[in-house]
Amino acid sequence: MKWLKGLFVTRAKLPPEVQRAKEVIAAIDSGGMPLNPATINTIARNLGLEVPRRASVGDTIQRIRIAVERSQSYADPSGSISSTLGKYDA
């Protein structure tokens, strides 16, 4: 009966800026390397982060990870997504 209920449960869609950030983080985690720092900065700014002109790409990516994790903890109280992102916290 549980699986039947699961078919009809609709999940809230993520805002496009959070979805894009998750996609970039997933690509980086799978071995990709961000080629364009401007794209990373744009994603961070779309999440509401202030990005200094001299911020390194690595620092900005770390801040994006934290912002995505924070947004997931608000959206999903179980924390299932945040457990995969938490391994990179400093």
PDB file of N, CA and C in Angstrom:
ATOM      1  N   MET A   1       0.814  -1.192   0.000  1.00  0.00           N
ATOM      2  CA  MET A   1       0.000   0.000   0.000  1.00  0.00           C
ATOM      3  C   MET A   1       0.867   1.270   0.000  1.00  0.00           C
ATOM      4  N   LYS A   2       2.035   1.192   0.687  1.00  0.00           N
ATOM      5  CA  LYS A   2       2.914   2.356   0.728  1.00  0.00           C
ATOM      6  C   LYS A   2       3.401   2.738  -0.654  1.00  0.00           C
ATOM      7  N   TRP A   3       3.748   1.757  -1.464  1.00  0.00           N
ATOM      8  CA  TRP A   3       4.274   2.067  -2.794  1.00  0.00           C
ATOM      9  C   TRP A   3       3.209   2.737  -3.643  1.00  0.00           C
ATOM     10  N   LEU A   4       1.942   2.375  -3.421  1.00  0.00           N
ATOM     11  CA  LEU A   4       0.852   2.987  -4.162  1.00  0.00           C
ATOM     12  C   LEU A   4       0.699   4.461  -3.777  1.00  0.00           C
ATOM     13  N   LYS A   5       0.823   4.750  -2.478  1.00  0.00           N
ATOM     14  CA  LYS A   5       0.766   6.135  -2.030  1.00  0.00           C
ATOM     15  C   LYS A   5       1.933   6.922  -2.612  1.00  0.00           C
ATOM     16  N   GLY A   6       3.092   6.286  -2.716  1.00  0.00           N
ATOM     17  CA  GLY A   6       4.270   6.941  -3.252  1.00  0.00           C
ATOM     18  C   GLY A   6       4.112   7.365  -4.700  1.00  0.00           C
ATOM     19  N   LEU A   7       3.257   6.685  -5.423  1.00  0.00           N
ATOM     20  CA  LEU A   7       3.016   7.052  -6.814  1.00  0.00           C
ATOM     21  C   LEU A   7       2.308   8.401  -6.946  1.00  0.00           C
ATOM     22  N   PHE A   8       1.518   8.729  -5.953  1.00  0.00           N
ATOM     23  CA  PHE A   8       0.700   9.929  -6.034  1.00  0.00           C
ATOM     24  C   PHE A   8       1.254  11.109  -5.246  1.00  0.00           C
ATOM     25  N   VAL A   9       2.353  10.906  -4.553  1.00  0.00           N
ATOM     26  CA  VAL A   9       2.960  11.994  -3.802  1.00  0.00           C
ATOM     27  C   VAL A   9       3.726  12.878  -4.778  1.00  0.00           C
ATOM     28  N   THR A  10       3.425  14.147  -4.748  1.00  0.00           N
ATOM     29  CA  THR A  10       4.151  15.074  -5.611  1.00  0.00           C
ATOM     30  C   THR A  10       5.181  15.810  -4.775  1.00  0.00           C
ATOM     31  N   ARG A  11       6.361  15.932  -5.314  1.00  0.00           N
ATOM     32  CA  ARG A  11       7.415  16.650  -4.625  1.00  0.00           C
ATOM     33  C   ARG A  11       7.472  18.074  -5.160  1.00  0.00           C
ATOM     34  N   ALA A  12       7.766  18.974  -4.259  1.00  0.00           N
ATOM     35  CA  ALA A  12       7.893  20.368  -4.662  1.00  0.00           C
ATOM     36  C   ALA A  12       9.116  20.519  -5.551  1.00  0.00           C
ATOM     37  N   LYS A  13       8.954  21.261  -6.631  1.00  0.00           N
ATOM     38  CA  LYS A  13      10.084  21.499  -7.522  1.00  0.00           C
ATOM     39  C   LYS A  13      11.013  22.517  -6.883  1.00  0.00           C
ATOM     40  N   LEU A  14      12.291  22.318  -7.146  1.00  0.00           N
ATOM     41  CA  LEU A  14      13.284  23.268  -6.645  1.00  0.00           C
ATOM     42  C   LEU A  14      13.264  24.528  -7.489  1.00  0.00           C
ATOM     43  N   PRO A  15      13.594  25.642  -6.884  1.00  0.00           N
ATOM     44  CA  PRO A  15      13.747  26.865  -7.681  1.00  0.00           C
ATOM     45  C   PRO A  15      14.852  26.647  -8.724  1.00  0.00           C
ATOM     46  N   PRO A  16      14.755  27.276  -9.881  1.00  0.00           N
ATOM     47  CA  PRO A  16      15.728  27.020 -10.948  1.00  0.00           C
ATOM     48  C   PRO A  16      17.169  27.326 -10.556  1.00  0.00           C
ATOM     49  N   GLU A  17      17.387  28.337  -9.722  1.00  0.00           N
ATOM     50  CA  GLU A  17      18.751  28.650  -9.332  1.00  0.00           C
ATOM     51  C   GLU A  17      19.352  27.577  -8.423  1.00  0.00           C
ATOM     52  N   VAL A  18      18.529  26.981  -7.565  1.00  0.00           N
ATOM     53  CA  VAL A  18      19.010  25.895  -6.706  1.00  0.00           C
ATOM     54  C   VAL A  18      19.250  24.648  -7.545  1.00  0.00           C
ATOM     55  N   GLN A  19      18.362  24.376  -8.495  1.00  0.00           N
ATOM     56  CA  GLN A  19      18.532  23.212  -9.369  1.00  0.00           C
ATOM     57  C   GLN A  19      19.825  23.336 -10.176  1.00  0.00           C
ATOM     58  N   ARG A  20      20.087  24.500 -10.708  1.00  0.00           N
ATOM     59  CA  ARG A  20      21.316  24.726 -11.494  1.00  0.00           C
ATOM     60  C   ARG A  20      22.562  24.544 -10.621  1.00  0.00           C
ATOM     61  N   ALA A  21      22.508  25.045  -9.395  1.00  0.00           N
ATOM     62  CA  ALA A  21      23.631  24.884  -8.470  1.00  0.00           C
ATOM     63  C   ALA A  21      23.864  23.405  -8.154  1.00  0.00           C
ATOM     64  N   LYS A  22      22.783  22.662  -7.942  1.00  0.00           N
ATOM     65  CA  LYS A  22      22.919  21.225  -7.677  1.00  0.00           C
ATOM     66  C   LYS A  22      23.540  20.504  -8.862  1.00  0.00           C
ATOM     67  N   GLU A  23      23.150  20.890 -10.069  1.00  0.00           N
ATOM     68  CA  GLU A  23      23.710  20.261 -11.271  1.00  0.00           C
ATOM     69  C   GLU A  23      25.204  20.532 -11.395  1.00  0.00           C
ATOM     70  N   VAL A  24      25.613  21.761 -11.111  1.00  0.00           N
ATOM     71  CA  VAL A  24      27.035  22.101 -11.194  1.00  0.00           C
ATOM     72  C   VAL A  24      27.827  21.345 -10.127  1.00  0.00           C
ATOM     73  N   ILE A  25      27.313  21.281  -8.915  1.00  0.00           N
ATOM     74  CA  ILE A  25      27.991  20.558  -7.842  1.00  0.00           C
ATOM     75  C   ILE A  25      28.103  19.079  -8.188  1.00  0.00           C
ATOM     76  N   ALA A  26      27.032  18.505  -8.741  1.00  0.00           N
ATOM     77  CA  ALA A  26      27.070  17.095  -9.141  1.00  0.00           C
ATOM     78  C   ALA A  26      28.108  16.868 -10.235  1.00  0.00           C
ATOM     79  N   ALA A  27      28.202  17.783 -11.183  1.00  0.00           N
ATOM     80  CA  ALA A  27      29.193  17.657 -12.257  1.00  0.00           C
ATOM     81  C   ALA A  27      30.607  17.740 -11.705  1.00  0.00           C
ATOM     82  N   ILE A  28      30.835  18.627 -10.766  1.00  0.00           N
ATOM     83  CA  ILE A  28      32.151  18.758 -10.148  1.00  0.00           C
ATOM     84  C   ILE A  28      32.485  17.500  -9.355  1.00  0.00           C
ATOM     85  N   ASP A  29      31.510  16.981  -8.618  1.00  0.00           N
ATOM     86  CA  ASP A  29      31.733  15.774  -7.823  1.00  0.00           C
ATOM     87  C   ASP A  29      32.031  14.556  -8.685  1.00  0.00           C
ATOM     88  N   SER A  30      31.505  14.553  -9.905  1.00  0.00           N
ATOM     89  CA  SER A  30      31.740  13.397 -10.777  1.00  0.00           C
ATOM     90  C   SER A  30      33.047  13.522 -11.554  1.00  0.00           C
ATOM     91  N   GLY A  31      33.837  14.531 -11.223  1.00  0.00           N
ATOM     92  CA  GLY A  31      35.150  14.652 -11.834  1.00  0.00           C
ATOM     93  C   GLY A  31      35.302  15.804 -12.786  1.00  0.00           C
ATOM     94  N   GLY A  32      34.271  16.561 -12.987  1.00  0.00           N
ATOM     95  CA  GLY A  32      34.361  17.707 -13.879  1.00  0.00           C
ATOM     96  C   GLY A  32      35.056  18.873 -13.197  1.00  0.00           C
ATOM     97  N   MET A  33      35.530  19.782 -13.996  1.00  0.00           N
ATOM     98  CA  MET A  33      36.196  20.972 -13.473  1.00  0.00           C
ATOM     99  C   MET A  33      35.541  22.190 -14.095  1.00  0.00           C
ATOM    100  N   PRO A  34      35.123  23.161 -13.260  1.00  0.00           N
ATOM    101  CA  PRO A  34      34.502  24.360 -13.829  1.00  0.00           C
ATOM    102  C   PRO A  34      35.501  25.140 -14.678  1.00  0.00           C
ATOM    103  N   LEU A  35      35.153  25.378 -15.919  1.00  0.00           N
ATOM    104  CA  LEU A  35      36.057  26.062 -16.830  1.00  0.00           C
ATOM    105  C   LEU A  35      35.885  27.571 -16.824  1.00  0.00           C
ATOM    106  N   ASN A  36      34.704  28.024 -16.488  1.00  0.00           N
ATOM    107  CA  ASN A  36      34.427  29.450 -16.568  1.00  0.00           C
ATOM    108  C   ASN A  36      34.062  29.996 -15.178  1.00  0.00           C
ATOM    109  N   PRO A  37      34.992  30.711 -14.539  1.00  0.00           N
ATOM    110  CA  PRO A  37      34.698  31.266 -13.215  1.00  0.00           C
ATOM    111  C   PRO A  37      33.497  32.209 -13.219  1.00  0.00           C
ATOM    112  N   ALA A  38      33.241  32.881 -14.331  1.00  0.00           N
ATOM    113  CA  ALA A  38      32.097  33.790 -14.403  1.00  0.00           C
ATOM    114  C   ALA A  38      30.787  33.024 -14.234  1.00  0.00           C
ATOM    115  N   THR A  39      30.716  31.821 -14.778  1.00  0.00           N
ATOM    116  CA  THR A  39      29.506  31.003 -14.634  1.00  0.00           C
ATOM    117  C   THR A  39      29.298  30.622 -13.176  1.00  0.00           C
ATOM    118  N   ILE A  40      30.366  30.222 -12.506  1.00  0.00           N
ATOM    119  CA  ILE A  40      30.274  29.855 -11.091  1.00  0.00           C
ATOM    120  C   ILE A  40      29.845  31.070 -10.272  1.00  0.00           C
ATOM    121  N   ASN A  41      30.416  32.233 -10.574  1.00  0.00           N
ATOM    122  CA  ASN A  41      30.035  33.451  -9.854  1.00  0.00           C
ATOM    123  C   ASN A  41      28.578  33.817 -10.095  1.00  0.00           C
ATOM    124  N   THR A  42      28.102  33.637 -11.315  1.00  0.00           N
ATOM    125  CA  THR A  42      26.699  33.925 -11.631  1.00  0.00           C
ATOM    126  C   THR A  42      25.773  33.007 -10.850  1.00  0.00           C
ATOM    127  N   ILE A  43      26.112  31.730 -10.791  1.00  0.00           N
ATOM    128  CA  ILE A  43      25.298  30.770 -10.027  1.00  0.00           C
ATOM    129  C   ILE A  43      25.257  31.180  -8.563  1.00  0.00           C
ATOM    130  N   ALA A  44      26.402  31.553  -8.021  1.00  0.00           N
ATOM    131  CA  ALA A  44      26.459  31.975  -6.613  1.00  0.00           C
ATOM    132  C   ALA A  44      25.608  33.219  -6.388  1.00  0.00           C
ATOM    133  N   ARG A  45      25.712  34.172  -7.281  1.00  0.00           N
ATOM    134  CA  ARG A  45      24.923  35.404  -7.126  1.00  0.00           C
ATOM    135  C   ARG A  45      23.427  35.133  -7.256  1.00  0.00           C
ATOM    136  N   ASN A  46      23.055  34.194  -8.132  1.00  0.00           N
ATOM    137  CA  ASN A  46      21.644  33.831  -8.265  1.00  0.00           C
ATOM    138  C   ASN A  46      21.102  33.175  -6.996  1.00  0.00           C
ATOM    139  N   LEU A  47      22.003  32.573  -6.221  1.00  0.00           N
ATOM    140  CA  LEU A  47      21.600  31.993  -4.939  1.00  0.00           C
ATOM    141  C   LEU A  47      21.537  33.038  -3.828  1.00  0.00           C
ATOM    142  N   GLY A  48      21.944  34.268  -4.158  1.00  0.00           N
ATOM    143  CA  GLY A  48      21.904  35.342  -3.179  1.00  0.00           C
ATOM    144  C   GLY A  48      23.217  35.536  -2.444  1.00  0.00           C
ATOM    145  N   LEU A  49      24.280  34.912  -2.915  1.00  0.00           N
ATOM    146  CA  LEU A  49      25.586  35.054  -2.278  1.00  0.00           C
ATOM    147  C   LEU A  49      26.314  36.262  -2.850  1.00  0.00           C
ATOM    148  N   GLU A  50      27.041  36.947  -2.009  1.00  0.00           N
ATOM    149  CA  GLU A  50      27.900  38.022  -2.478  1.00  0.00           C
ATOM    150  C   GLU A  50      29.244  37.401  -2.827  1.00  0.00           C
ATOM    151  N   VAL A  51      29.726  37.672  -4.019  1.00  0.00           N
ATOM    152  CA  VAL A  51      30.980  37.092  -4.485  1.00  0.00           C
ATOM    153  C   VAL A  51      31.981  38.218  -4.709  1.00  0.00           C
ATOM    154  N   PRO A  52      33.035  38.279  -3.885  1.00  0.00           N
ATOM    155  CA  PRO A  52      34.057  39.292  -4.105  1.00  0.00           C
ATOM    156  C   PRO A  52      34.771  39.079  -5.440  1.00  0.00           C
ATOM    157  N   ARG A  53      35.265  40.131  -6.014  1.00  0.00           N
ATOM    158  CA  ARG A  53      35.941  40.036  -7.321  1.00  0.00           C
ATOM    159  C   ARG A  53      37.153  39.120  -7.254  1.00  0.00           C
ATOM    160  N   ARG A  54      37.811  39.078  -6.132  1.00  0.00           N
ATOM    161  CA  ARG A  54      39.042  38.297  -6.017  1.00  0.00           C
ATOM    162  C   ARG A  54      38.845  36.941  -5.357  1.00  0.00           C
ATOM    163  N   ALA A  55      37.607  36.522  -5.203  1.00  0.00           N
ATOM    164  CA  ALA A  55      37.331  35.218  -4.591  1.00  0.00           C
ATOM    165  C   ALA A  55      37.790  34.106  -5.530  1.00  0.00           C
ATOM    166  N   SER A  56      38.405  33.079  -4.956  1.00  0.00           N
ATOM    167  CA  SER A  56      38.828  31.954  -5.780  1.00  0.00           C
ATOM    168  C   SER A  56      37.602  31.103  -6.147  1.00  0.00           C
ATOM    169  N   VAL A  57      37.733  30.378  -7.241  1.00  0.00           N
ATOM    170  CA  VAL A  57      36.636  29.519  -7.697  1.00  0.00           C
ATOM    171  C   VAL A  57      36.340  28.451  -6.644  1.00  0.00           C
ATOM    172  N   GLY A  58      37.394  27.914  -6.036  1.00  0.00           N
ATOM    173  CA  GLY A  58      37.211  26.889  -5.006  1.00  0.00           C
ATOM    174  C   GLY A  58      36.404  27.387  -3.820  1.00  0.00           C
ATOM    175  N   ASP A  59      36.706  28.613  -3.389  1.00  0.00           N
ATOM    176  CA  ASP A  59      35.951  29.197  -2.276  1.00  0.00           C
ATOM    177  C   ASP A  59      34.494  29.418  -2.658  1.00  0.00           C
ATOM    178  N   THR A  60      34.272  29.883  -3.867  1.00  0.00           N
ATOM    179  CA  THR A  60      32.908  30.130  -4.323  1.00  0.00           C
ATOM    180  C   THR A  60      32.134  28.823  -4.429  1.00  0.00           C
ATOM    181  N   ILE A  61      32.765  27.778  -4.929  1.00  0.00           N
ATOM    182  CA  ILE A  61      32.098  26.476  -5.022  1.00  0.00           C
ATOM    183  C   ILE A  61      31.741  25.973  -3.625  1.00  0.00           C
ATOM    184  N   GLN A  62      32.644  26.144  -2.673  1.00  0.00           N
ATOM    185  CA  GLN A  62      32.364  25.731  -1.299  1.00  0.00           C
ATOM    186  C   GLN A  62      31.160  26.487  -0.745  1.00  0.00           C
ATOM    187  N   ARG A  63      31.077  27.768  -1.019  1.00  0.00           N
ATOM    188  CA  ARG A  63      29.941  28.555  -0.554  1.00  0.00           C
ATOM    189  C   ARG A  63      28.644  28.115  -1.236  1.00  0.00           C
ATOM    190  N   ILE A  64      28.726  27.737  -2.509  1.00  0.00           N
ATOM    191  CA  ILE A  64      27.548  27.231  -3.219  1.00  0.00           C
ATOM    192  C   ILE A  64      27.096  25.924  -2.580  1.00  0.00           C
ATOM    193  N   ARG A  65      28.042  25.039  -2.255  1.00  0.00           N
ATOM    194  CA  ARG A  65      27.695  23.772  -1.588  1.00  0.00           C
ATOM    195  C   ARG A  65      26.923  24.032  -0.294  1.00  0.00           C
ATOM    196  N   ILE A  66      27.420  24.959   0.485  1.00  0.00           N
ATOM    197  CA  ILE A  66      26.779  25.264   1.766  1.00  0.00           C
ATOM    198  C   ILE A  66      25.381  25.843   1.542  1.00  0.00           C
ATOM    199  N   ALA A  67      25.244  26.717   0.540  1.00  0.00           N
ATOM    200  CA  ALA A  67      23.929  27.308   0.254  1.00  0.00           C
ATOM    201  C   ALA A  67      22.935  26.252  -0.216  1.00  0.00           C
ATOM    202  N   VAL A  68      23.393  25.326  -1.063  1.00  0.00           N
ATOM    203  CA  VAL A  68      22.505  24.258  -1.536  1.00  0.00           C
ATOM    204  C   VAL A  68      22.119  23.354  -0.371  1.00  0.00           C
ATOM    205  N   GLU A  69      23.089  23.028   0.460  1.00  0.00           N
ATOM    206  CA  GLU A  69      22.797  22.187   1.618  1.00  0.00           C
ATOM    207  C   GLU A  69      21.784  22.866   2.534  1.00  0.00           C
ATOM    208  N   ARG A  70      21.981  24.151   2.752  1.00  0.00           N
ATOM    209  CA  ARG A  70      21.061  24.906   3.603  1.00  0.00           C
ATOM    210  C   ARG A  70      19.659  24.924   2.996  1.00  0.00           C
ATOM    211  N   SER A  71      19.563  25.119   1.689  1.00  0.00           N
ATOM    212  CA  SER A  71      18.242  25.156   1.048  1.00  0.00           C
ATOM    213  C   SER A  71      17.573  23.795   1.115  1.00  0.00           C
ATOM    214  N   GLN A  72      18.349  22.725   1.019  1.00  0.00           N
ATOM    215  CA  GLN A  72      17.786  21.390   1.105  1.00  0.00           C
ATOM    216  C   GLN A  72      17.329  21.065   2.519  1.00  0.00           C
ATOM    217  N   SER A  73      18.041  21.548   3.515  1.00  0.00           N
ATOM    218  CA  SER A  73      17.632  21.265   4.890  1.00  0.00           C
ATOM    219  C   SER A  73      16.315  21.969   5.218  1.00  0.00           C
ATOM    220  N   TYR A  74      16.062  23.126   4.571  1.00  0.00           N
ATOM    221  CA  TYR A  74      14.777  23.790   4.762  1.00  0.00           C
ATOM    222  C   TYR A  74      13.672  23.069   3.999  1.00  0.00           C
ATOM    223  N   ALA A  75      13.993  22.569   2.818  1.00  0.00           N
ATOM    224  CA  ALA A  75      12.983  21.926   1.982  1.00  0.00           C
ATOM    225  C   ALA A  75      12.702  20.502   2.421  1.00  0.00           C
ATOM    226  N   ASP A  76      13.737  19.792   2.899  1.00  0.00           N
ATOM    227  CA  ASP A  76      13.607  18.381   3.242  1.00  0.00           C
ATOM    228  C   ASP A  76      14.118  18.161   4.659  1.00  0.00           C
ATOM    229  N   PRO A  77      13.228  18.137   5.655  1.00  0.00           N
ATOM    230  CA  PRO A  77      13.665  18.005   7.041  1.00  0.00           C
ATOM    231  C   PRO A  77      14.411  16.705   7.331  1.00  0.00           C
ATOM    232  N   SER A  78      14.264  15.698   6.493  1.00  0.00           N
ATOM    233  CA  SER A  78      14.961  14.432   6.743  1.00  0.00           C
ATOM    234  C   SER A  78      16.448  14.564   6.506  1.00  0.00           C
ATOM    235  N   GLY A  79      16.881  15.565   5.706  1.00  0.00           N
ATOM    236  CA  GLY A  79      18.296  15.800   5.474  1.00  0.00           C
ATOM    237  C   GLY A  79      18.952  14.813   4.544  1.00  0.00           C
ATOM    238  N   SER A  80      18.166  14.101   3.742  1.00  0.00           N
ATOM    239  CA  SER A  80      18.744  13.066   2.891  1.00  0.00           C
ATOM    240  C   SER A  80      19.695  13.634   1.851  1.00  0.00           C
ATOM    241  N   ILE A  81      19.430  14.801   1.313  1.00  0.00           N
ATOM    242  CA  ILE A  81      20.315  15.409   0.331  1.00  0.00           C
ATOM    243  C   ILE A  81      21.548  15.984   1.011  1.00  0.00           C
ATOM    244  N   SER A  82      21.372  16.628   2.148  1.00  0.00           N
ATOM    245  CA  SER A  82      22.483  17.303   2.792  1.00  0.00           C
ATOM    246  C   SER A  82      23.556  16.324   3.240  1.00  0.00           C
ATOM    247  N   SER A  83      23.216  15.064   3.466  1.00  0.00           N
ATOM    248  CA  SER A  83      24.236  14.113   3.885  1.00  0.00           C
ATOM    249  C   SER A  83      25.236  13.850   2.782  1.00  0.00           C
ATOM    250  N   THR A  84      24.846  13.979   1.507  1.00  0.00           N
ATOM    251  CA  THR A  84      25.796  13.761   0.431  1.00  0.00           C
ATOM    252  C   THR A  84      26.666  14.977   0.208  1.00  0.00           C
ATOM    253  N   LEU A  85      26.186  16.158   0.567  1.00  0.00           N
ATOM    254  CA  LEU A  85      26.975  17.360   0.353  1.00  0.00           C
ATOM    255  C   LEU A  85      27.864  17.662   1.563  1.00  0.00           C
ATOM    256  N   GLY A  86      27.538  17.138   2.714  1.00  0.00           N
ATOM    257  CA  GLY A  86      28.260  17.468   3.926  1.00  0.00           C
ATOM    258  C   GLY A  86      29.691  16.980   3.964  1.00  0.00           C
ATOM    259  N   LYS A  87      30.068  16.044   3.107  1.00  0.00           N
ATOM    260  CA  LYS A  87      31.425  15.504   3.170  1.00  0.00           C
ATOM    261  C   LYS A  87      32.473  16.511   2.743  1.00  0.00           C
ATOM    262  N   TYR A  88      32.062  17.632   2.145  1.00  0.00           N
ATOM    263  CA  TYR A  88      33.012  18.636   1.702  1.00  0.00           C
ATOM    264  C   TYR A  88      33.075  19.840   2.613  1.00  0.00           C
ATOM    265  N   ASP A  89      32.327  19.805   3.699  1.00  0.00           N
ATOM    266  CA  ASP A  89      32.351  20.952   4.608  1.00  0.00           C
ATOM    267  C   ASP A  89      33.701  21.037   5.299  1.00  0.00           C
ATOM    268  N   ALA A  90      34.163  22.247   5.477  1.00  0.00           N
ATOM    269  CA  ALA A  90      35.465  22.454   6.125  1.00  0.00           C
ATOM    270  C   ALA A  90      35.322  22.560   7.623  1.00  0.00           C
TER     271      ALA A  90
END
